[in-house]
Amino acid sequence: MEANPLLRDSVECQRLVMEAMKYHLLPERRPLLQSPRTRPRKATVGVLFAVGGMDATKGATSMEQYCVRRDTWRQVGVLSGRRLQFGVAVIDQRLYVVGGRDGLKTLNTVECYNPRSNTWSVMPPMATHRHGLGVAVLEGPMYAVGGHDGWSYLSTVERWDPQARQWSFVASMATPRSTVGVAVLNSKLYAVGGKNGSFVSEVS
């Protein structure tokens, strides 16, 4: 079998291959073979966003993105009046911000952020106004779970179909709850804790 031309013709390439072979085949000598090439690299897959939250004015509307390579944060967007107790999820590399409050009103509106074009889109609203809801993605669709509509605690659950671009109601939880933790495990959606006038701890 003919040698790779790059390896055959490049002395620098040969040197790097030999360096890598020594490092991996002689583990007892690794402390003596350290270089910038042997240091673990930071992950470059995905990005981290911080969306809204509490600040000195009791309701930030900014969104920041963390760059792993530069170890820095930068502002990349602003929410349209949405301030508190909203849900966030990612579908197809787009970030959805669901429900919440604008300071006074409970919202049913949904915004979608595309990090590639740095643009926001308004999506169809939920049927129910919700703040303190839990949001998670299960095998494609997104679920908006429980919350508070400004008058009462909710047990209802709505599902967003990204293909049909519409919301529909699915089975309600046994217990109404707001500020609920929602997660996916083994193809099931779990709602954990929250409150319904008094704190609840059971899992639905």
Short mmCIF file of C-alpha atoms in Angstrom, two decimals:
data_model
loop_
_atom_site.label_atom_id
_atom_site.label_comp_id
_atom_site.label_asym_id
_atom_site.label_seq_id
_atom_site.Cartn_x
_atom_site.Cartn_y
_atom_site.Cartn_z
CA MET A 1 0.00 0.00 0.00
CA GLU A 2 1.43 3.37 -1.03
CA ALA A 3 2.17 5.84 1.77
CA ASN A 4 0.11 8.98 2.11
CA PRO A 5 1.90 11.71 0.06
CA LEU A 6 1.54 14.21 2.88
CA LEU A 7 3.18 11.86 5.37
CA ARG A 8 5.82 10.75 2.85
CA ASP A 9 6.82 14.24 1.68
CA SER A 10 6.42 16.37 4.80
CA VAL A 11 9.06 16.17 7.49
CA GLU A 12 6.86 18.28 9.80
CA CYS A 13 3.94 15.88 9.35
CA GLN A 14 6.22 12.91 10.13
CA ARG A 15 7.46 14.64 13.27
CA LEU A 16 3.92 15.32 14.53
CA VAL A 17 2.82 11.73 13.86
CA MET A 18 5.84 10.39 15.76
CA GLU A 19 5.13 12.78 18.63
CA ALA A 20 1.53 11.57 18.85
CA MET A 21 2.58 7.91 18.68
CA LYS A 22 5.06 8.33 21.54
CA TYR A 23 2.48 10.13 23.65
CA HIS A 24 -0.15 7.41 23.21
CA LEU A 25 2.10 4.33 23.17
CA LEU A 26 4.30 5.37 26.09
CA PRO A 27 1.90 6.50 28.81
CA GLU A 28 4.60 6.38 31.48
CA ARG A 29 6.48 9.15 29.64
CA ARG A 30 3.49 11.50 29.24
CA PRO A 31 4.60 13.83 32.07
CA LEU A 32 7.77 14.50 30.04
CA LEU A 33 5.95 14.92 26.71
CA GLN A 34 3.61 17.77 27.62
CA SER A 35 3.06 20.55 25.06
CA PRO A 36 0.22 22.83 23.87
CA ARG A 37 -0.90 19.92 21.67
CA THR A 38 -1.39 17.56 24.62
CA ARG A 39 -3.62 19.87 26.66
CA PRO A 40 -7.36 19.03 26.66
CA ARG A 41 -9.30 21.31 24.34
CA LYS A 42 -12.42 23.16 25.35
CA ALA A 43 -15.60 21.89 23.76
CA THR A 44 -16.74 23.90 20.77
CA VAL A 45 -20.08 22.16 20.27
CA GLY A 46 -23.10 24.29 21.06
CA VAL A 47 -23.46 27.63 22.80
CA LEU A 48 -24.82 28.79 26.14
CA PHE A 49 -27.49 31.48 26.45
CA ALA A 50 -28.64 33.40 29.52
CA VAL A 51 -32.17 34.66 28.89
CA GLY A 52 -33.83 37.36 31.00
CA GLY A 53 -34.04 36.96 34.75
CA MET A 54 -33.92 39.35 37.70
CA ASP A 55 -31.69 42.42 37.71
CA ALA A 56 -31.63 45.77 39.54
CA THR A 57 -34.89 46.76 37.81
CA LYS A 58 -36.56 43.44 38.74
CA GLY A 59 -36.82 42.06 35.25
CA ALA A 60 -34.02 41.89 32.67
CA THR A 61 -35.06 41.68 29.02
CA SER A 62 -31.61 41.04 27.59
CA MET A 63 -30.20 37.78 26.27
CA GLU A 64 -26.48 37.00 26.43
CA GLN A 65 -24.37 34.35 24.74
CA TYR A 66 -21.26 32.73 26.23
CA CYS A 67 -18.26 32.08 23.96
CA VAL A 68 -16.24 29.09 25.16
CA ARG A 69 -13.13 29.98 23.16
CA ARG A 70 -12.91 33.57 24.38
CA ASP A 71 -14.38 32.90 27.84
CA THR A 72 -16.59 35.98 27.43
CA TRP A 73 -20.26 36.95 27.41
CA ARG A 74 -21.92 39.25 24.87
CA GLN A 75 -25.45 40.55 24.47
CA VAL A 76 -27.13 39.08 21.39
CA GLY A 77 -30.77 40.06 21.76
CA VAL A 78 -33.54 41.69 23.71
CA LEU A 79 -36.90 40.18 24.62
CA SER A 80 -39.94 42.17 23.51
CA GLY A 81 -41.20 43.21 26.95
CA ARG A 82 -41.17 39.69 28.40
CA ARG A 83 -39.50 39.85 31.81
CA LEU A 84 -40.24 37.09 34.30
CA GLN A 85 -41.24 33.45 34.78
CA PHE A 86 -41.17 32.36 31.14
CA GLY A 87 -40.12 29.00 29.73
CA VAL A 88 -37.22 28.36 27.34
CA ALA A 89 -36.48 25.39 25.07
CA VAL A 90 -34.45 24.58 21.93
CA ILE A 91 -35.89 22.98 18.79
CA ASP A 92 -33.87 22.55 15.58
CA GLN A 93 -31.11 24.93 16.80
CA ARG A 94 -33.65 27.67 17.52
CA LEU A 95 -34.42 29.01 20.97
CA TYR A 96 -38.08 29.38 21.95
CA VAL A 97 -39.21 31.72 24.75
CA VAL A 98 -42.71 30.87 25.97
CA GLY A 99 -45.26 32.67 28.16
CA GLY A 100 -44.14 34.53 31.28
CA ARG A 101 -44.98 38.03 32.44
CA ASP A 102 -44.27 41.50 31.11
CA GLY A 103 -44.31 42.96 34.61
CA LEU A 104 -48.09 43.17 34.96
CA LYS A 105 -49.77 40.80 32.52
CA THR A 106 -49.41 37.05 32.14
CA LEU A 107 -48.56 36.20 28.53
CA ASN A 108 -49.46 33.45 26.09
CA THR A 109 -47.08 34.73 23.40
CA VAL A 110 -44.11 32.85 21.98
CA GLU A 111 -40.89 34.17 20.40
CA CYS A 112 -38.26 32.21 18.48
CA TYR A 113 -34.60 33.25 18.25
CA ASN A 114 -32.40 32.07 15.38
CA PRO A 115 -28.73 32.42 16.45
CA ARG A 116 -27.44 31.97 12.90
CA SER A 117 -29.24 35.06 11.58
CA ASN A 118 -29.50 36.80 14.97
CA THR A 119 -33.20 37.40 14.39
CA TRP A 120 -36.43 36.96 16.35
CA SER A 121 -39.72 35.59 14.99
CA VAL A 122 -43.18 35.78 16.55
CA MET A 123 -44.76 32.33 16.74
CA PRO A 124 -48.43 31.35 17.20
CA PRO A 125 -49.50 31.92 20.82
CA MET A 126 -50.58 29.27 23.31
CA ALA A 127 -54.29 28.95 24.08
CA THR A 128 -53.61 29.70 27.75
CA HIS A 129 -51.78 32.62 29.33
CA ARG A 130 -49.08 31.12 31.60
CA HIS A 131 -46.27 32.30 33.84
CA GLY A 132 -44.22 30.01 36.05
CA LEU A 133 -44.68 27.25 33.48
CA GLY A 134 -42.29 24.40 32.78
CA VAL A 135 -41.10 23.82 29.21
CA ALA A 136 -39.35 20.82 27.66
CA VAL A 137 -38.90 19.11 24.28
CA LEU A 138 -39.85 15.44 23.96
CA GLU A 139 -39.04 13.66 20.68
CA GLY A 140 -39.72 16.74 18.54
CA PRO A 141 -42.70 18.56 20.04
CA MET A 142 -42.37 21.13 22.84
CA TYR A 143 -44.57 20.99 25.94
CA ALA A 144 -45.77 23.93 28.05
CA VAL A 145 -46.67 22.52 31.45
CA GLY A 146 -48.80 24.06 34.21
CA GLY A 147 -48.03 27.54 35.46
CA HIS A 148 -50.36 30.30 36.64
CA ASP A 149 -52.73 32.32 34.45
CA GLY A 150 -52.90 35.35 36.75
CA TRP A 151 -55.92 33.98 38.61
CA SER A 152 -55.32 30.32 39.34
CA TYR A 153 -52.75 27.52 39.27
CA LEU A 154 -52.88 25.35 36.15
CA SER A 155 -52.76 21.61 35.56
CA THR A 156 -53.22 21.91 31.79
CA VAL A 157 -50.48 21.03 29.29
CA GLU A 158 -50.11 22.30 25.72
CA ARG A 159 -47.97 20.73 22.98
CA TRP A 160 -46.29 22.70 20.18
CA ASP A 161 -45.94 20.81 16.90
CA PRO A 162 -43.00 22.42 15.03
CA GLN A 163 -44.08 20.89 11.72
CA ALA A 164 -47.73 21.98 11.84
CA ARG A 165 -46.77 25.16 13.74
CA GLN A 166 -49.69 24.89 16.14
CA TRP A 167 -50.51 24.28 19.80
CA SER A 168 -52.88 21.61 21.09
CA PHE A 169 -53.94 20.43 24.54
CA VAL A 170 -52.76 17.03 25.81
CA ALA A 171 -53.47 15.20 29.08
CA SER A 172 -53.47 17.45 32.13
CA MET A 173 -51.40 16.82 35.25
CA ALA A 174 -53.11 15.36 38.31
CA THR A 175 -52.02 18.40 40.37
CA PRO A 176 -52.16 22.07 39.34
CA ARG A 177 -48.74 23.63 39.82
CA SER A 178 -46.70 26.72 39.04
CA THR A 179 -42.89 27.21 39.06
CA VAL A 180 -42.72 23.56 38.12
CA GLY A 181 -39.55 21.73 37.09
CA VAL A 182 -39.97 19.81 33.84
CA ALA A 183 -37.53 17.28 32.37
CA VAL A 184 -37.39 14.40 29.88
CA LEU A 185 -36.14 10.95 30.86
CA ASN A 186 -36.49 7.68 28.93
CA SER A 187 -39.03 9.15 26.49
CA LYS A 188 -41.28 10.42 29.29
CA LEU A 189 -42.05 13.94 30.46
CA TYR A 190 -41.71 14.54 34.21
CA ALA A 191 -43.15 17.48 36.16
CA VAL A 192 -41.50 17.87 39.56
CA GLY A 193 -42.43 20.04 42.54
CA GLY A 194 -43.69 23.57 42.21
CA LYS A 195 -46.49 25.21 44.15
CA ASN A 196 -50.30 25.41 44.06
CA GLY A 197 -50.91 27.80 46.90
CA SER A 198 -48.74 25.61 49.08
CA PHE A 199 -45.60 23.87 47.87
CA VAL A 200 -46.01 20.45 46.28
CA SER A 201 -43.29 17.86 45.99
CA GLU A 202 -44.76 14.93 44.10
CA VAL A 203 -43.90 13.96 40.56
CA SER A 204 -46.50 13.78 37.77
#
